[in-house]
Amino acid sequence: MTWAIVPAAGRGSRFGGAVPKQYLVLAGRPVIEHSLRAVLDHPGVDGVMVALAQDDAAWPGWREVGGKPVLTCVGGGERADSVLAALHALPASIDDDQWVLVHDAARPCLHRDDLARLIGEGCRDAVGALLAAPVRDTLKRADADAKCLGTEPREALWRALTPQLFRRGGLTRALSSAHRNGVRVTDEAMAMERLGLKPRLVEGRDDNLKITTPADLALAEFVLSNRKDPSA
Ligand SMILES: Nc1ccn([C@@H]2O[C@H](COP(=O)(O)OP(=O)(O)OP(=O)(O)O)[C@@H](O)[C@H]2O)c(=O)n1
Ligand SMILES: C[C@](O)(CO)[C@H](O)COP(=O)(O)O
């Protein structure tokens, strides 16, 4: 029913350290393995294309995970470039109408219930969908000196998460258009929005965090070690 794309070509500059964060050990496995297993555990996901950095020496070389095929390609300078490279590298058997699930390698705590709901609701939407979490904090806009300029209304604000689910052809066209026009898009939904499309937000768990700094890795360790069923 669908293939996954896992962008994993980042260098983790905000995290720091010699080893890119997607290869650090979390609850006994590399961060990326948790993210791959989280998407491949769904019966509707047939395989995964992983976008790697050029000459990625840390990639373990898996050719399958959980009995499903793991293919790799070389990513690009920005996350969107890596996703676009992976879209082009997908097997030709995956036609333009087929759904593709894009999930950050740096989001190891994806819960199976969130994925099931995203796929269930997203596949019924004409455009596609993404997991997102409603903003629950008061949001401030600041000046260059970190002085409050005001408070932003948060009623309609959500934090975009991953996975994000779009059809291969439409997503390829949207990301290609953004690239051609020099527009930096930070997620797949933004590329679709640019074309006037309205992806559906599917509420996801707050603990589907992205590993960006060392504090996030400690939090992810807590999240996974406190899940009743670690593969949940
Ligand atoms: N050129 C890039 C940049 C990022 N990513 C991937 O996109 C996901 C989210 O990106 P981010 O958290 O920003 O990772 P990094 O770019 O590695 O982090 P930083 O911005 O701190 O360098 C990660 O799985 C990362 O590996 C990618 O595939 N290709
Ligand atoms: C795709 C994403 O995880 C959605 O929140 C986010 O945009 C990635 O941003 P990053 O700066 O590339 O980590």
PDB file of C-alpha atoms in Angstrom, residues 14-169:
ATOM      1  CA  ARG A  14      22.767  21.411  16.633  1.00  0.00           C
ATOM      2  CA  PHE A  15      23.399  18.159  18.512  1.00  0.00           C
ATOM      3  CA  GLY A  16      27.165  18.318  18.149  1.00  0.00           C
ATOM      4  CA  GLY A  17      29.562  15.409  18.511  1.00  0.00           C
ATOM      5  CA  ALA A  18      31.470  13.297  16.008  1.00  0.00           C
ATOM      6  CA  VAL A  19      28.714  10.783  15.318  1.00  0.00           C
ATOM      7  CA  PRO A  20      25.567  12.051  13.569  1.00  0.00           C
ATOM      8  CA  LYS A  21      22.691  11.856  16.058  1.00  0.00           C
ATOM      9  CA  GLN A  22      20.705   9.321  13.982  1.00  0.00           C
ATOM     10  CA  TYR A  23      23.425   6.741  14.765  1.00  0.00           C
ATOM     11  CA  LEU A  24      23.724   7.338  18.502  1.00  0.00           C
ATOM     12  CA  VAL A  25      22.569   4.489  20.746  1.00  0.00           C
ATOM     13  CA  LEU A  26      19.102   4.907  22.244  1.00  0.00           C
ATOM     14  CA  ALA A  27      17.587   2.171  24.413  1.00  0.00           C
ATOM     15  CA  GLY A  28      20.129  -0.296  23.096  1.00  0.00           C
ATOM     16  CA  ARG A  29      19.716   0.435  19.364  1.00  0.00           C
ATOM     17  CA  PRO A  30      20.765   3.223  16.973  1.00  0.00           C
ATOM     18  CA  VAL A  31      18.239   6.059  16.836  1.00  0.00           C
ATOM     19  CA  ILE A  32      17.635   5.342  13.141  1.00  0.00           C
ATOM     20  CA  GLU A  33      16.778   1.705  13.829  1.00  0.00           C
ATOM     21  CA  HIS A  34      13.938   2.761  16.108  1.00  0.00           C
ATOM     22  CA  SER A  35      12.640   5.097  13.386  1.00  0.00           C
ATOM     23  CA  LEU A  36      12.895   2.438  10.667  1.00  0.00           C
ATOM     24  CA  ARG A  37      11.177  -0.211  12.778  1.00  0.00           C
ATOM     25  CA  ALA A  38       8.462   2.241  13.776  1.00  0.00           C
ATOM     26  CA  VAL A  39       7.372   2.713  10.164  1.00  0.00           C
ATOM     27  CA  LEU A  40       8.122  -0.796   8.892  1.00  0.00           C
ATOM     28  CA  ASP A  41       6.117  -2.444  11.694  1.00  0.00           C
ATOM     29  CA  HIS A  42       2.902  -1.237  10.037  1.00  0.00           C
ATOM     30  CA  PRO A  43       1.501  -4.000   7.766  1.00  0.00           C
ATOM     31  CA  GLY A  44       0.684  -1.435   5.076  1.00  0.00           C
ATOM     32  CA  VAL A  45       4.307  -0.290   4.691  1.00  0.00           C
ATOM     33  CA  ASP A  46       6.135  -2.478   2.191  1.00  0.00           C
ATOM     34  CA  GLY A  47       9.673  -1.111   2.390  1.00  0.00           C
ATOM     35  CA  VAL A  48      11.797   1.956   3.019  1.00  0.00           C
ATOM     36  CA  MET A  49      14.144   4.202   1.073  1.00  0.00           C
ATOM     37  CA  VAL A  50      16.752   5.813   3.340  1.00  0.00           C
ATOM     38  CA  ALA A  51      18.482   8.991   2.155  1.00  0.00           C
ATOM     39  CA  LEU A  52      22.077   8.940   3.459  1.00  0.00           C
ATOM     40  CA  ALA A  53      24.858  11.493   3.471  1.00  0.00           C
ATOM     41  CA  GLN A  54      27.479  10.998   0.752  1.00  0.00           C
ATOM     42  CA  ASP A  55      30.030   8.410   1.981  1.00  0.00           C
ATOM     43  CA  ASP A  56      28.096   7.856   5.216  1.00  0.00           C
ATOM     44  CA  ALA A  57      30.529   5.681   7.175  1.00  0.00           C
ATOM     45  CA  ALA A  58      28.134   5.110  10.083  1.00  0.00           C
ATOM     46  CA  TRP A  59      25.297   3.486   8.113  1.00  0.00           C
ATOM     47  CA  PRO A  60      25.162  -0.151   9.247  1.00  0.00           C
ATOM     48  CA  GLY A  61      24.377  -1.363   5.718  1.00  0.00           C
ATOM     49  CA  TRP A  62      21.051  -3.003   6.512  1.00  0.00           C
ATOM     50  CA  ARG A  63      19.366  -4.492   3.451  1.00  0.00           C
ATOM     51  CA  GLU A  64      16.253  -5.435   5.379  1.00  0.00           C
ATOM     52  CA  VAL A  65      14.682  -4.571   8.716  1.00  0.00           C
ATOM     53  CA  GLY A  66      11.840  -6.569  10.185  1.00  0.00           C
ATOM     54  CA  GLY A  67      11.833  -8.713   7.038  1.00  0.00           C
ATOM     55  CA  LYS A  68      11.112  -5.726   4.738  1.00  0.00           C
ATOM     56  CA  PRO A  69      13.480  -4.230   2.115  1.00  0.00           C
ATOM     57  CA  VAL A  70      15.693  -1.286   3.029  1.00  0.00           C
ATOM     58  CA  LEU A  71      17.059   0.617   0.017  1.00  0.00           C
ATOM     59  CA  THR A  72      19.393   3.608   0.180  1.00  0.00           C
ATOM     60  CA  CYS A  73      20.202   6.646  -1.911  1.00  0.00           C
ATOM     61  CA  VAL A  74      22.393   9.713  -1.456  1.00  0.00           C
ATOM     62  CA  GLY A  75      20.539  12.664   0.093  1.00  0.00           C
ATOM     63  CA  GLY A  76      21.098  16.362  -0.505  1.00  0.00           C
ATOM     64  CA  GLY A  77      22.145  19.585   1.154  1.00  0.00           C
ATOM     65  CA  GLU A  78      18.760  20.232   2.758  1.00  0.00           C
ATOM     66  CA  ARG A  79      16.199  17.816   4.176  1.00  0.00           C
ATOM     67  CA  ALA A  80      13.852  18.571   1.257  1.00  0.00           C
ATOM     68  CA  ASP A  81      16.618  17.689  -1.219  1.00  0.00           C
ATOM     69  CA  SER A  82      17.091  14.355   0.537  1.00  0.00           C
ATOM     70  CA  VAL A  83      13.378  13.587   0.389  1.00  0.00           C
ATOM     71  CA  LEU A  84      13.276  14.516  -3.318  1.00  0.00           C
ATOM     72  CA  ALA A  85      16.292  12.291  -4.025  1.00  0.00           C
ATOM     73  CA  ALA A  86      14.562   9.420  -2.240  1.00  0.00           C
ATOM     74  CA  LEU A  87      11.341   9.973  -4.215  1.00  0.00           C
ATOM     75  CA  HIS A  88      13.310   9.704  -7.462  1.00  0.00           C
ATOM     76  CA  ALA A  89      15.143   6.606  -6.193  1.00  0.00           C
ATOM     77  CA  LEU A  90      12.003   4.660  -5.224  1.00  0.00           C
ATOM     78  CA  PRO A  91      11.336   1.500  -7.268  1.00  0.00           C
ATOM     79  CA  ALA A  92       9.537   2.165 -10.576  1.00  0.00           C
ATOM     80  CA  SER A  93       6.820  -0.245  -9.410  1.00  0.00           C
ATOM     81  CA  ILE A  94       5.616   2.478  -7.044  1.00  0.00           C
ATOM     82  CA  ASP A  95       3.443   4.594  -9.292  1.00  0.00           C
ATOM     83  CA  ASP A  96       2.590   8.272  -8.937  1.00  0.00           C
ATOM     84  CA  ASP A  97      -0.722   7.549  -7.239  1.00  0.00           C
ATOM     85  CA  GLN A  98       0.860   5.465  -4.483  1.00  0.00           C
ATOM     86  CA  TRP A  99       1.092   6.895  -0.992  1.00  0.00           C
ATOM     87  CA  VAL A 100       4.556   7.620   0.394  1.00  0.00           C
ATOM     88  CA  LEU A 101       5.237   8.091   4.110  1.00  0.00           C
ATOM     89  CA  VAL A 102       8.095  10.472   5.001  1.00  0.00           C
ATOM     90  CA  HIS A 103       9.486  10.029   8.516  1.00  0.00           C
ATOM     91  CA  ASP A 104      12.536  11.686  10.068  1.00  0.00           C
ATOM     92  CA  ALA A 105      15.343   9.315  11.074  1.00  0.00           C
ATOM     93  CA  ALA A 106      15.622  11.653  14.078  1.00  0.00           C
ATOM     94  CA  ARG A 107      12.122  10.802  15.372  1.00  0.00           C
ATOM     95  CA  PRO A 108      12.595   7.394  17.052  1.00  0.00           C
ATOM     96  CA  CYS A 109       9.582   7.549  19.380  1.00  0.00           C
ATOM     97  CA  LEU A 110       6.810   7.285  16.783  1.00  0.00           C
ATOM     98  CA  HIS A 111       3.988   5.292  18.384  1.00  0.00           C
ATOM     99  CA  ARG A 112       2.288   2.589  16.360  1.00  0.00           C
ATOM    100  CA  ASP A 113      -1.176   3.994  17.204  1.00  0.00           C
ATOM    101  CA  ASP A 114      -0.226   7.396  15.744  1.00  0.00           C
ATOM    102  CA  LEU A 115       1.062   5.773  12.558  1.00  0.00           C
ATOM    103  CA  ALA A 116      -2.056   3.667  12.198  1.00  0.00           C
ATOM    104  CA  ARG A 117      -4.289   6.717  12.639  1.00  0.00           C
ATOM    105  CA  LEU A 118      -2.242   8.802  10.169  1.00  0.00           C
ATOM    106  CA  ILE A 119      -2.394   6.083   7.510  1.00  0.00           C
ATOM    107  CA  GLY A 120      -6.068   5.422   8.194  1.00  0.00           C
ATOM    108  CA  GLU A 121      -7.157   9.058   8.022  1.00  0.00           C
ATOM    109  CA  GLY A 122      -4.535  10.277   5.549  1.00  0.00           C
ATOM    110  CA  CYS A 123      -5.387   7.741   2.863  1.00  0.00           C
ATOM    111  CA  ARG A 124      -8.963   9.016   2.915  1.00  0.00           C
ATOM    112  CA  ASP A 125      -7.860  12.595   2.257  1.00  0.00           C
ATOM    113  CA  ALA A 126      -7.592  13.908  -1.284  1.00  0.00           C
ATOM    114  CA  VAL A 127      -4.321  15.765  -0.590  1.00  0.00           C
ATOM    115  CA  GLY A 128      -2.561  13.834   2.201  1.00  0.00           C
ATOM    116  CA  ALA A 129      -1.889  14.295   5.890  1.00  0.00           C
ATOM    117  CA  LEU A 130       0.711  14.729   8.590  1.00  0.00           C
ATOM    118  CA  LEU A 131       0.990  14.028  12.266  1.00  0.00           C
ATOM    119  CA  ALA A 132       0.932  17.232  14.292  1.00  0.00           C
ATOM    120  CA  ALA A 133       0.553  18.301  17.916  1.00  0.00           C
ATOM    121  CA  PRO A 134      -1.539  21.292  19.016  1.00  0.00           C
ATOM    122  CA  VAL A 135       0.525  24.100  20.558  1.00  0.00           C
ATOM    123  CA  ARG A 136      -0.116  24.058  24.316  1.00  0.00           C
ATOM    124  CA  ASP A 137       2.273  26.785  25.494  1.00  0.00           C
ATOM    125  CA  THR A 138       1.943  30.538  25.230  1.00  0.00           C
ATOM    126  CA  LEU A 139       4.028  31.687  22.252  1.00  0.00           C
ATOM    127  CA  LYS A 140       6.052  34.889  22.295  1.00  0.00           C
ATOM    128  CA  ARG A 141       7.535  36.827  19.407  1.00  0.00           C
ATOM    129  CA  ALA A 142      10.905  38.349  20.339  1.00  0.00           C
ATOM    130  CA  ASP A 143      13.313  40.973  19.020  1.00  0.00           C
ATOM    131  CA  ALA A 144      17.039  40.423  18.368  1.00  0.00           C
ATOM    132  CA  ASP A 145      17.710  41.006  22.073  1.00  0.00           C
ATOM    133  CA  ALA A 146      15.219  38.290  23.131  1.00  0.00           C
ATOM    134  CA  LYS A 147      12.839  40.948  24.406  1.00  0.00           C
ATOM    135  CA  CYS A 148       9.135  40.134  24.102  1.00  0.00           C
ATOM    136  CA  LEU A 149       7.435  41.915  21.220  1.00  0.00           C
ATOM    137  CA  GLY A 150       4.114  40.287  21.923  1.00  0.00           C
ATOM    138  CA  THR A 151       2.132  37.072  22.309  1.00  0.00           C
ATOM    139  CA  GLU A 152       1.005  35.067  19.298  1.00  0.00           C
ATOM    140  CA  PRO A 153      -2.532  33.638  19.234  1.00  0.00           C
ATOM    141  CA  ARG A 154      -2.067  29.864  19.542  1.00  0.00           C
ATOM    142  CA  GLU A 155      -5.643  28.635  18.982  1.00  0.00           C
ATOM    143  CA  ALA A 156      -4.988  27.521  15.406  1.00  0.00           C
ATOM    144  CA  LEU A 157      -1.294  26.634  15.764  1.00  0.00           C
ATOM    145  CA  TRP A 158       0.085  23.106  15.545  1.00  0.00           C
ATOM    146  CA  ARG A 159       3.617  21.682  15.644  1.00  0.00           C
ATOM    147  CA  ALA A 160       4.276  19.617  12.524  1.00  0.00           C
ATOM    148  CA  LEU A 161       5.635  16.147  13.258  1.00  0.00           C
ATOM    149  CA  THR A 162       6.413  13.201  11.010  1.00  0.00           C
ATOM    150  CA  PRO A 163       5.439  10.921   9.358  1.00  0.00           C
ATOM    151  CA  GLN A 164       3.838  12.956   6.606  1.00  0.00           C
ATOM    152  CA  LEU A 165       1.803  11.072   3.994  1.00  0.00           C
ATOM    153  CA  PHE A 166       1.445  12.180   0.372  1.00  0.00           C
ATOM    154  CA  ARG A 167       1.107  10.545  -3.042  1.00  0.00           C
ATOM    155  CA  ARG A 168       4.437  10.005  -4.797  1.00  0.00           C
ATOM    156  CA  GLY A 169       3.650  12.071  -7.904  1.00  0.00           C
TER     157      GLY A 169
END
